[in-house]
JSON list of C-alpha atoms in Angstrom, two decimals:
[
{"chain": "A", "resi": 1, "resn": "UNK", "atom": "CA", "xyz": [40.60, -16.63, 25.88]},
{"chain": "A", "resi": 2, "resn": "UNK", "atom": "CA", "xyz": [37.31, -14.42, 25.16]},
{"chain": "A", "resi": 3, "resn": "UNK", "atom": "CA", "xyz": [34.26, -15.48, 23.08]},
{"chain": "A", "resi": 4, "resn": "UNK", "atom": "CA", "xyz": [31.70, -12.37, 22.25]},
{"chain": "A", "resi": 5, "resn": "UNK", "atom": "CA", "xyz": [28.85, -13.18, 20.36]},
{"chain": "A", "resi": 6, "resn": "UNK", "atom": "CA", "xyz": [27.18, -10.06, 18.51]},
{"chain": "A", "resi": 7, "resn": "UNK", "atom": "CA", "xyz": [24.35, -9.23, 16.41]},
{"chain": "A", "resi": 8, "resn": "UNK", "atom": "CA", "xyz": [25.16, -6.15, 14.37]},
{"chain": "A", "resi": 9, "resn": "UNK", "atom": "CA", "xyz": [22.88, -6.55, 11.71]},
{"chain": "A", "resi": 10, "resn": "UNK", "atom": "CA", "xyz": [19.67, -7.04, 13.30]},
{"chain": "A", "resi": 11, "resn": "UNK", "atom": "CA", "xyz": [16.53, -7.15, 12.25]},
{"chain": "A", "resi": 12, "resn": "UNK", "atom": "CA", "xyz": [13.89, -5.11, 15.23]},
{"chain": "A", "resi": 13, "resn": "UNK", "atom": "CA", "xyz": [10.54, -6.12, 15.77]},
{"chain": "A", "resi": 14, "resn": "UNK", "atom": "CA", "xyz": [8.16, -4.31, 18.50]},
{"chain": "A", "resi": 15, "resn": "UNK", "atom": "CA", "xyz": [5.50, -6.34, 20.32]},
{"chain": "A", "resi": 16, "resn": "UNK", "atom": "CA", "xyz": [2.83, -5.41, 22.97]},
{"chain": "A", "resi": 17, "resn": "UNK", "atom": "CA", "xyz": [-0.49, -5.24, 24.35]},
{"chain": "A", "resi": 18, "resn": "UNK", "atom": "CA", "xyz": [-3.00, -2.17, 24.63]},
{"chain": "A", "resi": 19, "resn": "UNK", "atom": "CA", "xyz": [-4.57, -4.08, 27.52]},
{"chain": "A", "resi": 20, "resn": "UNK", "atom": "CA", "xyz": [-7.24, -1.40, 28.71]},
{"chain": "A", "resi": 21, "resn": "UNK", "atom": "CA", "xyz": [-8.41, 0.56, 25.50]},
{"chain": "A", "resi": 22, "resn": "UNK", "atom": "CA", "xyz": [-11.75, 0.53, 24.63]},
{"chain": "A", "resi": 23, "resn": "UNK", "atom": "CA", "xyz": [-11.66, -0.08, 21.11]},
{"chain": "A", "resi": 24, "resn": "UNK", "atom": "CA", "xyz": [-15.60, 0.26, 20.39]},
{"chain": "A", "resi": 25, "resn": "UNK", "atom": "CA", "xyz": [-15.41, 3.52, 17.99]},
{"chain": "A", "resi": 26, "resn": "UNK", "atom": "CA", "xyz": [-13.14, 1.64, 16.38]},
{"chain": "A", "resi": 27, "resn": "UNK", "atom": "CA", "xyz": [-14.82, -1.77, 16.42]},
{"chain": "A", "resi": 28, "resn": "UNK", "atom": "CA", "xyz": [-17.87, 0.20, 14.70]},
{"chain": "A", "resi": 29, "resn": "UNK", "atom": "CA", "xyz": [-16.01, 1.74, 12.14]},
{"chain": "A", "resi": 30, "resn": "UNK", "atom": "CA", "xyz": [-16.81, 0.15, 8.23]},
{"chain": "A", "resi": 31, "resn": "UNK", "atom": "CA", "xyz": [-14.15, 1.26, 6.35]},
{"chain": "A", "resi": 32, "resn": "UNK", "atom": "CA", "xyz": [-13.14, -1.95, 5.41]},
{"chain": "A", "resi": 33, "resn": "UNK", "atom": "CA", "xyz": [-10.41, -2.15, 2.58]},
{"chain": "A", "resi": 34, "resn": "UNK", "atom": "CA", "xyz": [-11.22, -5.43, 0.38]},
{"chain": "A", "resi": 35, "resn": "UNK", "atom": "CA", "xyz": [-8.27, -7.00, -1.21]},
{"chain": "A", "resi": 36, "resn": "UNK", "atom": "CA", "xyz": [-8.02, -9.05, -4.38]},
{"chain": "A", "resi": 37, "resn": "UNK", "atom": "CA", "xyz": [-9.90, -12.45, -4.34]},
{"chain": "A", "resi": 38, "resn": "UNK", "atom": "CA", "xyz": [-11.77, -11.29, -1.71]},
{"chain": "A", "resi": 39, "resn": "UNK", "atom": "CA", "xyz": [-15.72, -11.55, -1.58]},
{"chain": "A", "resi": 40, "resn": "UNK", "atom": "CA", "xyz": [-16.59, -7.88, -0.81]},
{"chain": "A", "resi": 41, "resn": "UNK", "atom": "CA", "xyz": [-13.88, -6.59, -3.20]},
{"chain": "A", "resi": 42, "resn": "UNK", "atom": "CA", "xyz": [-16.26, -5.60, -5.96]},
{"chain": "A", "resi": 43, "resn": "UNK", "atom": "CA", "xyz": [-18.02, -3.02, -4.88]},
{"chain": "A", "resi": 44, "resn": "UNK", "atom": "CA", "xyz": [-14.69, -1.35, -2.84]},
{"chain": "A", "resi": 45, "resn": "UNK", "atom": "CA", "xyz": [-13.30, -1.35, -6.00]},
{"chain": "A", "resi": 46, "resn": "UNK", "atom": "CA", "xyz": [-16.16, 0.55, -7.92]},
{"chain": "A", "resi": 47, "resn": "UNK", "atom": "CA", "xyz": [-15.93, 3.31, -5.34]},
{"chain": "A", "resi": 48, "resn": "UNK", "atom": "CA", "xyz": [-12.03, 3.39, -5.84]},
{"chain": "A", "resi": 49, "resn": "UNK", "atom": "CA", "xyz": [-12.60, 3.87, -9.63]},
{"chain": "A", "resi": 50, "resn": "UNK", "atom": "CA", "xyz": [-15.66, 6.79, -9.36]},
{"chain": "A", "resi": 51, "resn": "UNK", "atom": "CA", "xyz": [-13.93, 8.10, -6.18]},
{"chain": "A", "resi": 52, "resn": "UNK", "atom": "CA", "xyz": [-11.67, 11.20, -6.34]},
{"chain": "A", "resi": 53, "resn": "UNK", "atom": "CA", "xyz": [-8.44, 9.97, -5.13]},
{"chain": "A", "resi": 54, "resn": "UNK", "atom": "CA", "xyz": [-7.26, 12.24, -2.69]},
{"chain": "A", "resi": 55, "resn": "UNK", "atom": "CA", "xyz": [-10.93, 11.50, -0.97]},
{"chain": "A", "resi": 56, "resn": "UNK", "atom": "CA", "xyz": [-10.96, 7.46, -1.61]},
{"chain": "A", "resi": 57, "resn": "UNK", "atom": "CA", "xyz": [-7.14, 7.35, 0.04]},
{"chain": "A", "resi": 58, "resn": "UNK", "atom": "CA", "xyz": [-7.98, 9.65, 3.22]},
{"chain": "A", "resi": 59, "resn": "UNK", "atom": "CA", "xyz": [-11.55, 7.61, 3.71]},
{"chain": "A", "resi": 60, "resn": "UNK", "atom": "CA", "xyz": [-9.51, 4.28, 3.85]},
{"chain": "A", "resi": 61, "resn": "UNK", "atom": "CA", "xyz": [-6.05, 5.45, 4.28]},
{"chain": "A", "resi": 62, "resn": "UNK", "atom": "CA", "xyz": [-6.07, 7.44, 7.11]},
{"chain": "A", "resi": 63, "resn": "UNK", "atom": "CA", "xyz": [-8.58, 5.60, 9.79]},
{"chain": "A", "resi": 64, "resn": "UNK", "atom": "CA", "xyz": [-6.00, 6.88, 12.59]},
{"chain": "A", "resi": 65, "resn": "UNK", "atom": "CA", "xyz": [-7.27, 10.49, 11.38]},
{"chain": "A", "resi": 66, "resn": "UNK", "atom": "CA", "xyz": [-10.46, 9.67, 12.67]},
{"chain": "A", "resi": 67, "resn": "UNK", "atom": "CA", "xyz": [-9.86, 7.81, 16.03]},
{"chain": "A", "resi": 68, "resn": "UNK", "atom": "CA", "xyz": [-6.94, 10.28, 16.86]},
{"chain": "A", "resi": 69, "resn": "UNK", "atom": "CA", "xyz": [-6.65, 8.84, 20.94]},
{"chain": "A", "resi": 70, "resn": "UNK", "atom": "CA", "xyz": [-5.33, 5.66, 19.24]},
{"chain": "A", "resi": 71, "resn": "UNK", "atom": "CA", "xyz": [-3.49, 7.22, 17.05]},
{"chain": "A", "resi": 72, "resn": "UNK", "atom": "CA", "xyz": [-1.05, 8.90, 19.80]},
{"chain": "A", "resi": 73, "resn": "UNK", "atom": "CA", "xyz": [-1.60, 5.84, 21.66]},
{"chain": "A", "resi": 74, "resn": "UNK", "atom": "CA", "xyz": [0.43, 3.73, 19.24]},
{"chain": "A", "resi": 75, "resn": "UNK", "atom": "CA", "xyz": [2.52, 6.93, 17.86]},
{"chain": "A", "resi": 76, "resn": "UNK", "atom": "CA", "xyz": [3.71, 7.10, 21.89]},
{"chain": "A", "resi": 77, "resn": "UNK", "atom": "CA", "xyz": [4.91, 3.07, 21.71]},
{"chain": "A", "resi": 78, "resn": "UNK", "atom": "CA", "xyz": [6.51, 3.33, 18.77]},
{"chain": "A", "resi": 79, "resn": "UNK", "atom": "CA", "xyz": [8.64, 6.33, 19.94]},
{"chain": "A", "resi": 80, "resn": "UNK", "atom": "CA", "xyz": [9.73, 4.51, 23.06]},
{"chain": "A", "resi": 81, "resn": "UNK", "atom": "CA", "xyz": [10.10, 1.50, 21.11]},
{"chain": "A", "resi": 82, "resn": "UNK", "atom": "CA", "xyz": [12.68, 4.01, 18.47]},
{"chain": "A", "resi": 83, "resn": "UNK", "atom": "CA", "xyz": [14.09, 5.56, 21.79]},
{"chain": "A", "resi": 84, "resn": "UNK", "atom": "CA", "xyz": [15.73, 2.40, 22.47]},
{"chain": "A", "resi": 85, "resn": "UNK", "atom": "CA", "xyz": [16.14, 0.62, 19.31]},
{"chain": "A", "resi": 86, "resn": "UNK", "atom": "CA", "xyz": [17.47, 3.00, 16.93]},
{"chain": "A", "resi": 87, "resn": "UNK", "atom": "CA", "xyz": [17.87, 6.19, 19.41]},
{"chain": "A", "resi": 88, "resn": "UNK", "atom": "CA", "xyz": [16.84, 9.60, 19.73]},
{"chain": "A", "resi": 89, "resn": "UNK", "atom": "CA", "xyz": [14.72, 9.71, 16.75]},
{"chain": "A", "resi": 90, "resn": "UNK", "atom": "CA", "xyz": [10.72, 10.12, 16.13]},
{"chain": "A", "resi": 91, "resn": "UNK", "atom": "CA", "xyz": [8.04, 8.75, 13.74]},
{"chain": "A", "resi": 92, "resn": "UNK", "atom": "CA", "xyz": [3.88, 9.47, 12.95]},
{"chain": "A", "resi": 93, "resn": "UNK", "atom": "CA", "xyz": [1.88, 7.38, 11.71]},
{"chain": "A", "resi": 94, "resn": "UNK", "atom": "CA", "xyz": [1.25, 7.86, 7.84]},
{"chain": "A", "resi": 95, "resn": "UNK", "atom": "CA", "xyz": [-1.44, 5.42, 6.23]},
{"chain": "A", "resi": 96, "resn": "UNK", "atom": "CA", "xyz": [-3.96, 3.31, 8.89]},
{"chain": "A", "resi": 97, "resn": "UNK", "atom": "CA", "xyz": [-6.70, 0.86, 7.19]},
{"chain": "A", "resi": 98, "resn": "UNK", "atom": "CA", "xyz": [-8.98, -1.46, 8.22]},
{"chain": "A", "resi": 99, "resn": "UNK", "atom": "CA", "xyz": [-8.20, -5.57, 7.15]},
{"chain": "A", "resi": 100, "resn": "UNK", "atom": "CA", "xyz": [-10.97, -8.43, 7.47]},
{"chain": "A", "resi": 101, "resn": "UNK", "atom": "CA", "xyz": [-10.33, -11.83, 6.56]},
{"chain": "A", "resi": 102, "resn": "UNK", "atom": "CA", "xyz": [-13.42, -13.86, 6.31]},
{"chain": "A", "resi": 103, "resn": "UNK", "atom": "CA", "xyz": [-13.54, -17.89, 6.43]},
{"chain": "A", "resi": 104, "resn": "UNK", "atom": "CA", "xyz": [-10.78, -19.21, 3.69]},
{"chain": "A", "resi": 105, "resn": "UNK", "atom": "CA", "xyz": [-9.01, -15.94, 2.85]},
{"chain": "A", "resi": 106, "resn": "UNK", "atom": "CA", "xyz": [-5.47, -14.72, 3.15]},
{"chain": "A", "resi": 107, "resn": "UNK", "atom": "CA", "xyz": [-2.89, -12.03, 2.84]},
{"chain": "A", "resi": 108, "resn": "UNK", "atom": "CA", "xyz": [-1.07, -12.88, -0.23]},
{"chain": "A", "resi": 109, "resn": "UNK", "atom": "CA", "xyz": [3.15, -12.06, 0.98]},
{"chain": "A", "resi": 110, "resn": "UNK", "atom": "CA", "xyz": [4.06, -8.36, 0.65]},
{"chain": "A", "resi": 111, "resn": "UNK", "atom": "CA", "xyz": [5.88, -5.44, 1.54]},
{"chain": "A", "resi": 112, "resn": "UNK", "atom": "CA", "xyz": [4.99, -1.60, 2.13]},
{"chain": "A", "resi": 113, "resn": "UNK", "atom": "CA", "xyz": [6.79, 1.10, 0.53]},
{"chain": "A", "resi": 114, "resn": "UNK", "atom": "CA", "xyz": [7.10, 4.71, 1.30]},
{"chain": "A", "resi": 115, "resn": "UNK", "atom": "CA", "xyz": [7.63, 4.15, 5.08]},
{"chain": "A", "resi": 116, "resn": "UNK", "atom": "CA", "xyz": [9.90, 3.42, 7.34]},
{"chain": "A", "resi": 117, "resn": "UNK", "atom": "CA", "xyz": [8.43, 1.04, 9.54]},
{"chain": "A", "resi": 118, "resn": "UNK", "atom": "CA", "xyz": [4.75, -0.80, 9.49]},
{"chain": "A", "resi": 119, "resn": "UNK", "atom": "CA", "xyz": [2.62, -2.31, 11.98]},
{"chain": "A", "resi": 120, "resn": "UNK", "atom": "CA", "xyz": [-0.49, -4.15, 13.12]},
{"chain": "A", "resi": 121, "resn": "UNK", "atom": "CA", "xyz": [-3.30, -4.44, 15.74]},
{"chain": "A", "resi": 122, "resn": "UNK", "atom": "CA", "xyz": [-5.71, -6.71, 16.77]},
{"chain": "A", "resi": 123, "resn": "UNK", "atom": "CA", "xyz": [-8.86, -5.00, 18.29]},
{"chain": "A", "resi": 124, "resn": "UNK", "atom": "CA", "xyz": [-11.83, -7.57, 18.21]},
{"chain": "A", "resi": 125, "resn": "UNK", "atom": "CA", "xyz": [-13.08, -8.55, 21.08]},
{"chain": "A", "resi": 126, "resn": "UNK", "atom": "CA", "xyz": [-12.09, -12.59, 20.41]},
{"chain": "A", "resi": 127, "resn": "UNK", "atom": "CA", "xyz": [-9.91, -14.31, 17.90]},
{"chain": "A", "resi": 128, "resn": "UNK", "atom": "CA", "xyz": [-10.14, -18.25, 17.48]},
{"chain": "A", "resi": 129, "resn": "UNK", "atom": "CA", "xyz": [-7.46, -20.65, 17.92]},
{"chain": "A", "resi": 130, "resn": "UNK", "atom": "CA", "xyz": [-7.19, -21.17, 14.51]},
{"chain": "A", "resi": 131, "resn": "UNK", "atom": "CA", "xyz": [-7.68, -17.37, 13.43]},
{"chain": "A", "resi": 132, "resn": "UNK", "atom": "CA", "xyz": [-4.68, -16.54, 10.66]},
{"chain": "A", "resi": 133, "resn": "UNK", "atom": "CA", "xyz": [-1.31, -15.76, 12.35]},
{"chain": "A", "resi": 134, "resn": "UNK", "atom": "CA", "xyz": [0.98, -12.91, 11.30]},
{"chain": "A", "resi": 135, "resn": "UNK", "atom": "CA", "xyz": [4.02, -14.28, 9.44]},
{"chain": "A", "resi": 136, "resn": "UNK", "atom": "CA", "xyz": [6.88, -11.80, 8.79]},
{"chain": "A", "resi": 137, "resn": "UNK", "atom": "CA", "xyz": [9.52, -13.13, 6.70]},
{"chain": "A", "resi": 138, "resn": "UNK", "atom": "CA", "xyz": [13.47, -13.43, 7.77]},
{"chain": "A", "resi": 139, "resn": "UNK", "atom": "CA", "xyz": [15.33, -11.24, 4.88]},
{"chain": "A", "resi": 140, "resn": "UNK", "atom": "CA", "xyz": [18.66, -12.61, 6.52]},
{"chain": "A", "resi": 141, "resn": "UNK", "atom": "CA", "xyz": [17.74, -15.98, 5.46]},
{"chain": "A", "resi": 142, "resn": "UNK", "atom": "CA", "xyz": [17.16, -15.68, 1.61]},
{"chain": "A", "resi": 143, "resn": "UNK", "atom": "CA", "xyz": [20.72, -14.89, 1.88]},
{"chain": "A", "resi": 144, "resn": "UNK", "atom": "CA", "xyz": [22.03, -17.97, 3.25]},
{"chain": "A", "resi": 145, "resn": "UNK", "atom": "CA", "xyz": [23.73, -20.58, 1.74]},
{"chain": "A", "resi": 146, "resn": "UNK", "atom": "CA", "xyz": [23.00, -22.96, 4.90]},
{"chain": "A", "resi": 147, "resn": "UNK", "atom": "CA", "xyz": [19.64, -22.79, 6.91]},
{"chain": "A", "resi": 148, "resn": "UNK", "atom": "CA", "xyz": [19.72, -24.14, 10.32]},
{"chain": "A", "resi": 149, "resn": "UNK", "atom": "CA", "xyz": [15.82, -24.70, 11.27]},
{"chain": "A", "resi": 150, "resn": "UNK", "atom": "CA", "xyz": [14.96, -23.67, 14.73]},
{"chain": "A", "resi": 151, "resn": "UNK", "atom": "CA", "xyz": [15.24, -26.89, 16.85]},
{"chain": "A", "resi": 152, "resn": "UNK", "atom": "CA", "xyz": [19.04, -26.97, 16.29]},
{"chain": "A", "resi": 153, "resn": "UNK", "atom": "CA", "xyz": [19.13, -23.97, 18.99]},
{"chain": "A", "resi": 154, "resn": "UNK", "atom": "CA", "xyz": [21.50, -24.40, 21.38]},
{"chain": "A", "resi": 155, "resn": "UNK", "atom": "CA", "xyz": [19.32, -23.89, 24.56]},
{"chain": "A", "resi": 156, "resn": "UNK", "atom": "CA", "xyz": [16.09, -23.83, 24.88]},
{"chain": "A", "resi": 157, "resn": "UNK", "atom": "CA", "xyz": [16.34, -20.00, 26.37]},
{"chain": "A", "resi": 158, "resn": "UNK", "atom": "CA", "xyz": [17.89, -19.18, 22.65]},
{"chain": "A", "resi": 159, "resn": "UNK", "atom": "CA", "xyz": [14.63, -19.25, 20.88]},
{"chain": "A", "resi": 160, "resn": "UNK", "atom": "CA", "xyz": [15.62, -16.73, 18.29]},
{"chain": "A", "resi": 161, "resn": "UNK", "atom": "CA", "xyz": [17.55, -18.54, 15.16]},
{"chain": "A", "resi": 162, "resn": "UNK", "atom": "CA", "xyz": [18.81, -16.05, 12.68]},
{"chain": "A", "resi": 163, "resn": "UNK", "atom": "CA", "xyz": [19.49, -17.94, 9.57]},
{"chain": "A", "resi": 164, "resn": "UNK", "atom": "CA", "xyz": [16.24, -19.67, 8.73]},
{"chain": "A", "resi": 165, "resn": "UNK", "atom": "CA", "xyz": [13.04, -19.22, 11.12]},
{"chain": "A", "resi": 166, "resn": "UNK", "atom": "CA", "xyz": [10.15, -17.00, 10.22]},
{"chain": "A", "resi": 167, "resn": "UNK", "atom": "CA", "xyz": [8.50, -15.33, 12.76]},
{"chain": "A", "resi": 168, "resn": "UNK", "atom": "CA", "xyz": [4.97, -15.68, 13.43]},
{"chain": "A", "resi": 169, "resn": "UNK", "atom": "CA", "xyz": [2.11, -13.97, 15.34]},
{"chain": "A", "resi": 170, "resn": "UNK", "atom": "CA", "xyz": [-0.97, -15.17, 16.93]},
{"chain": "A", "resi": 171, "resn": "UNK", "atom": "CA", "xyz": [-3.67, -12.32, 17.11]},
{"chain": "A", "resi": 172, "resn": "UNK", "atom": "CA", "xyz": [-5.43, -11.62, 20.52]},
{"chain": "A", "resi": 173, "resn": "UNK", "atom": "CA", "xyz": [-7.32, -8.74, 21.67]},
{"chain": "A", "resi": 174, "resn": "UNK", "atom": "CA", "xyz": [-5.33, -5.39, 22.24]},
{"chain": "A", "resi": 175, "resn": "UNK", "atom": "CA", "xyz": [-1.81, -7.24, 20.81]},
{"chain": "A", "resi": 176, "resn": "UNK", "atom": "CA", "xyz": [-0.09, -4.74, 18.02]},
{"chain": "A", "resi": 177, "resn": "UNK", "atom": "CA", "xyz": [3.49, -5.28, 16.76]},
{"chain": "A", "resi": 178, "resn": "UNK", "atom": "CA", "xyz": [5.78, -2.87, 14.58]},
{"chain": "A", "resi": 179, "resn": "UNK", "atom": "CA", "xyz": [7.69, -4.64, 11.71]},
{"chain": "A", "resi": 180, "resn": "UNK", "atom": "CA", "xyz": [10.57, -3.14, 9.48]},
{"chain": "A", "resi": 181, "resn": "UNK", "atom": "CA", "xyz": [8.57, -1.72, 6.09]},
{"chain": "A", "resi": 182, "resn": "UNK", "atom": "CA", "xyz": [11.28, -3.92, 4.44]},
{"chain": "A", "resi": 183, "resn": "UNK", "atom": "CA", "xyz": [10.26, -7.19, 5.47]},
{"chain": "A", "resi": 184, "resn": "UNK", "atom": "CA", "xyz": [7.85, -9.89, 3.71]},
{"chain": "A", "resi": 185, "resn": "UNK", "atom": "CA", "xyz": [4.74, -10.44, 5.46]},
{"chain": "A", "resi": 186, "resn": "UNK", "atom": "CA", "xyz": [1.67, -13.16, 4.77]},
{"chain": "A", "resi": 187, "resn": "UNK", "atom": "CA", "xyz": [-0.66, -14.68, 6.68]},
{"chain": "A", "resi": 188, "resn": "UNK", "atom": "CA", "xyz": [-1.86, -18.28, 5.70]},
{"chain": "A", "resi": 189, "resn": "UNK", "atom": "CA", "xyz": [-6.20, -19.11, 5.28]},
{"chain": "A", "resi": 190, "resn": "UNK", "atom": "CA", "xyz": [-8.43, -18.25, 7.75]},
{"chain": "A", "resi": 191, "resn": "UNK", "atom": "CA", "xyz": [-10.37, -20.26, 10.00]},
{"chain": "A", "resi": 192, "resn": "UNK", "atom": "CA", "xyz": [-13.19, -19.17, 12.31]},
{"chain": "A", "resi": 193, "resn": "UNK", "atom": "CA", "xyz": [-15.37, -15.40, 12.60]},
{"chain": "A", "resi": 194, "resn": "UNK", "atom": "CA", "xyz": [-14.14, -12.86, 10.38]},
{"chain": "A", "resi": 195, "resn": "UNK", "atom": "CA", "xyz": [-11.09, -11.84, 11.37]},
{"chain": "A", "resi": 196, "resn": "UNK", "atom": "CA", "xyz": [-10.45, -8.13, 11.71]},
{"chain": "A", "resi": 197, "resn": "UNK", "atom": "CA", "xyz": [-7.17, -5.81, 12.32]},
{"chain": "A", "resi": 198, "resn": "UNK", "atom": "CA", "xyz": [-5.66, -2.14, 11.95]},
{"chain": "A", "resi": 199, "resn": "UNK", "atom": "CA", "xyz": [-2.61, -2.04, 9.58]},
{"chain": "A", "resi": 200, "resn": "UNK", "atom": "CA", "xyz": [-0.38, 1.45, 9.59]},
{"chain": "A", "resi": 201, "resn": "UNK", "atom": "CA", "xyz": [2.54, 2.30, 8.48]},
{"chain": "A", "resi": 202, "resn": "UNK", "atom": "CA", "xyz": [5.20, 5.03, 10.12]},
{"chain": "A", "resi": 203, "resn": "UNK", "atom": "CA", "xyz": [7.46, 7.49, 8.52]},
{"chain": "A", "resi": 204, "resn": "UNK", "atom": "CA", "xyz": [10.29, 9.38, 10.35]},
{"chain": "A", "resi": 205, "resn": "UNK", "atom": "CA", "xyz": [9.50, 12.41, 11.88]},
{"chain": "A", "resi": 206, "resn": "UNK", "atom": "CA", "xyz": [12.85, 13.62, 12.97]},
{"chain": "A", "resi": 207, "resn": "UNK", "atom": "CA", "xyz": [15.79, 15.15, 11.09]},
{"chain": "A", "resi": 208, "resn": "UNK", "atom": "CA", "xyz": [18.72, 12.94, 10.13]},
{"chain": "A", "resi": 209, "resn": "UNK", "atom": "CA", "xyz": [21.94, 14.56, 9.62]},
{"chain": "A", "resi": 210, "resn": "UNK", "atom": "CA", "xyz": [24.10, 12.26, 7.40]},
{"chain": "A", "resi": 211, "resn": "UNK", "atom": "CA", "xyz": [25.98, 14.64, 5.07]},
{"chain": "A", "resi": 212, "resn": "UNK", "atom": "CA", "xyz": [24.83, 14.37, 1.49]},
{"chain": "A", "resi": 213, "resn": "UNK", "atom": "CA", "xyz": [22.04, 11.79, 2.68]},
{"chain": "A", "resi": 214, "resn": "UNK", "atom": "CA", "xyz": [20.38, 13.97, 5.12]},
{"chain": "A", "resi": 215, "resn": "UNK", "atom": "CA", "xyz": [16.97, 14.17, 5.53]},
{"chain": "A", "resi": 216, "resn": "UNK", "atom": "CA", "xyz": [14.57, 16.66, 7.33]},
{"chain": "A", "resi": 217, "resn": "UNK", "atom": "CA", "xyz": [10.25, 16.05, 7.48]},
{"chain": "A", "resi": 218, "resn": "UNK", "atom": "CA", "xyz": [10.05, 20.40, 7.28]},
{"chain": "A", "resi": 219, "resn": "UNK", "atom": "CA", "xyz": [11.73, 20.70, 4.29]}
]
C-alpha cells in the first residue's frame, strides 16, 4: 500500500537576503509615498492633485528607475526564483515606492492589481524587535469549511499548515520576499523608529503561448 501526499495548488512565496548591498543612495532617497491616516499624508496628497500624472506616478512609482543596480539586483532573484517555481518564464519590475511607518501606524489589508507578482525589502540599517511584521494572508483558508490552527502539525519539521495559518514576516536589514499579487497583505501598528521599506510589483516579461489566452509583452 502507497500513501503520496501532494500539493498541487500551491501558493509560492520567495524569501532572501541582499546581505552585502550598500543601500545608502537608497537610504537617502525622500520619495516617501504617505498613505491614508498617515501624518505626512497631506501635503503628498496636494502634490498628487497639482501634479501631472504621468510625472507624480514615475517620481513615486518608479524609485527602481532611479537606483537601476537594485533594480537588476532583485529583477535577477526573482527570475531564478520563476526558473524554478513556475519555469522558464521572465518578469521586470513595474511600479517600486518608498513605505514609512512611523510610531502607531499600519498597512490597512490589501492587494495589488495589474501585476503578476509583488514584493518587499527592508533596507534600513536596524529594525526593532517590535518593528511591524509583514502578514500575507492564506487565500486557501477563506475557503475552508474547517481550520486546523498551526500547532495541530504533525511534526514539528511540518511547519507549513495549509488550511488556516497566515504567514508572517519580521523585517531585518537586506531581507526582501516576493508574494503572489493575489494575496491579502497587512501589517499590524508600529512600534519603535520609523520604519522604512521598498514595495514593487512584477509583471511577466515572457510570452505565454496558451491558445486563445496567449499573451506576449511586444505586442
Amino acid at each position: 500500500m502507497t500513501l503520496n501526499i501532494i500539493t498541487p495548488f500551491a501558493y509560492y512565496v520567495g524569501q532572501g537576503e541582499l546581505e552585502d548591498f550598500n543601500f545608502t543612495d537608497l537610504r537617502k532617497d525622500k520619495r516617501i509615498t504617505w498613505a491614508p491616516g498617515q501624518s505626512k499624508r497631506s501635503e503628498y496628497e496636494k502634490e498628487m492633485t497639482d501634479s501631472p500624472l504621468d510625472h507624480f506616478h514615475n517620481k513615486y512609482f518608479r524609485i527602481l528607475e532611479y537606483h537601476t543596480k537594485l533594480r537588476d539586483v532583485l529583477t535577477y532573484n526573482f527570475n531564478l526564483f520563476l526558473e524554478n517555481t513556475y519555469g522558464n518564464i521572465l518578469g521586470k519590475i513595474s511600479t517600486s515606492w518608498l513605505t514609512c511607518l512611523e510610531e502607531g501606524d499600519r498597512i490597512e489589508p490589501h492587494r495589488h492589481s495589474n501585476c503578476f507578482y509583488s514584493g518587499i525589502l527592508y533596507f534600513d540599517e536596524e529594525y526593532g524587535e517590535d518593528a511591524a511584521r509583514l502578514q500575507i494572508e492564506n487565500p486557501i483558508a477563506k475557503l475552508h469549511e474547517s481550520l486546523i490552527p498551526r500547532h495541530y502539525n504533525v511534526t514539528k519539521e511540518n511547519a507549513n499548515n495549509k488550511s488556516s495559518d497566515d504567514i508572517t514576516f519580521r523585517p531585518f536589514k537586506g531581507a526582501y520576499y516576493f508574494f503572489p499579487s493575489t494575496c491579502w497583505h497587512n501589517t499590524g501598528p508600529h512600534v519603535g523608529n520609523p520604519r522604512k521599506s521598498l514595495a514593487f510589483n512584477f509583471v511577466i516579461d515572457s510570452p505565454i503561448y496558451n491558445l486563445d489566452s496567449t499573451y506576449n509583452p511586444k505586442w
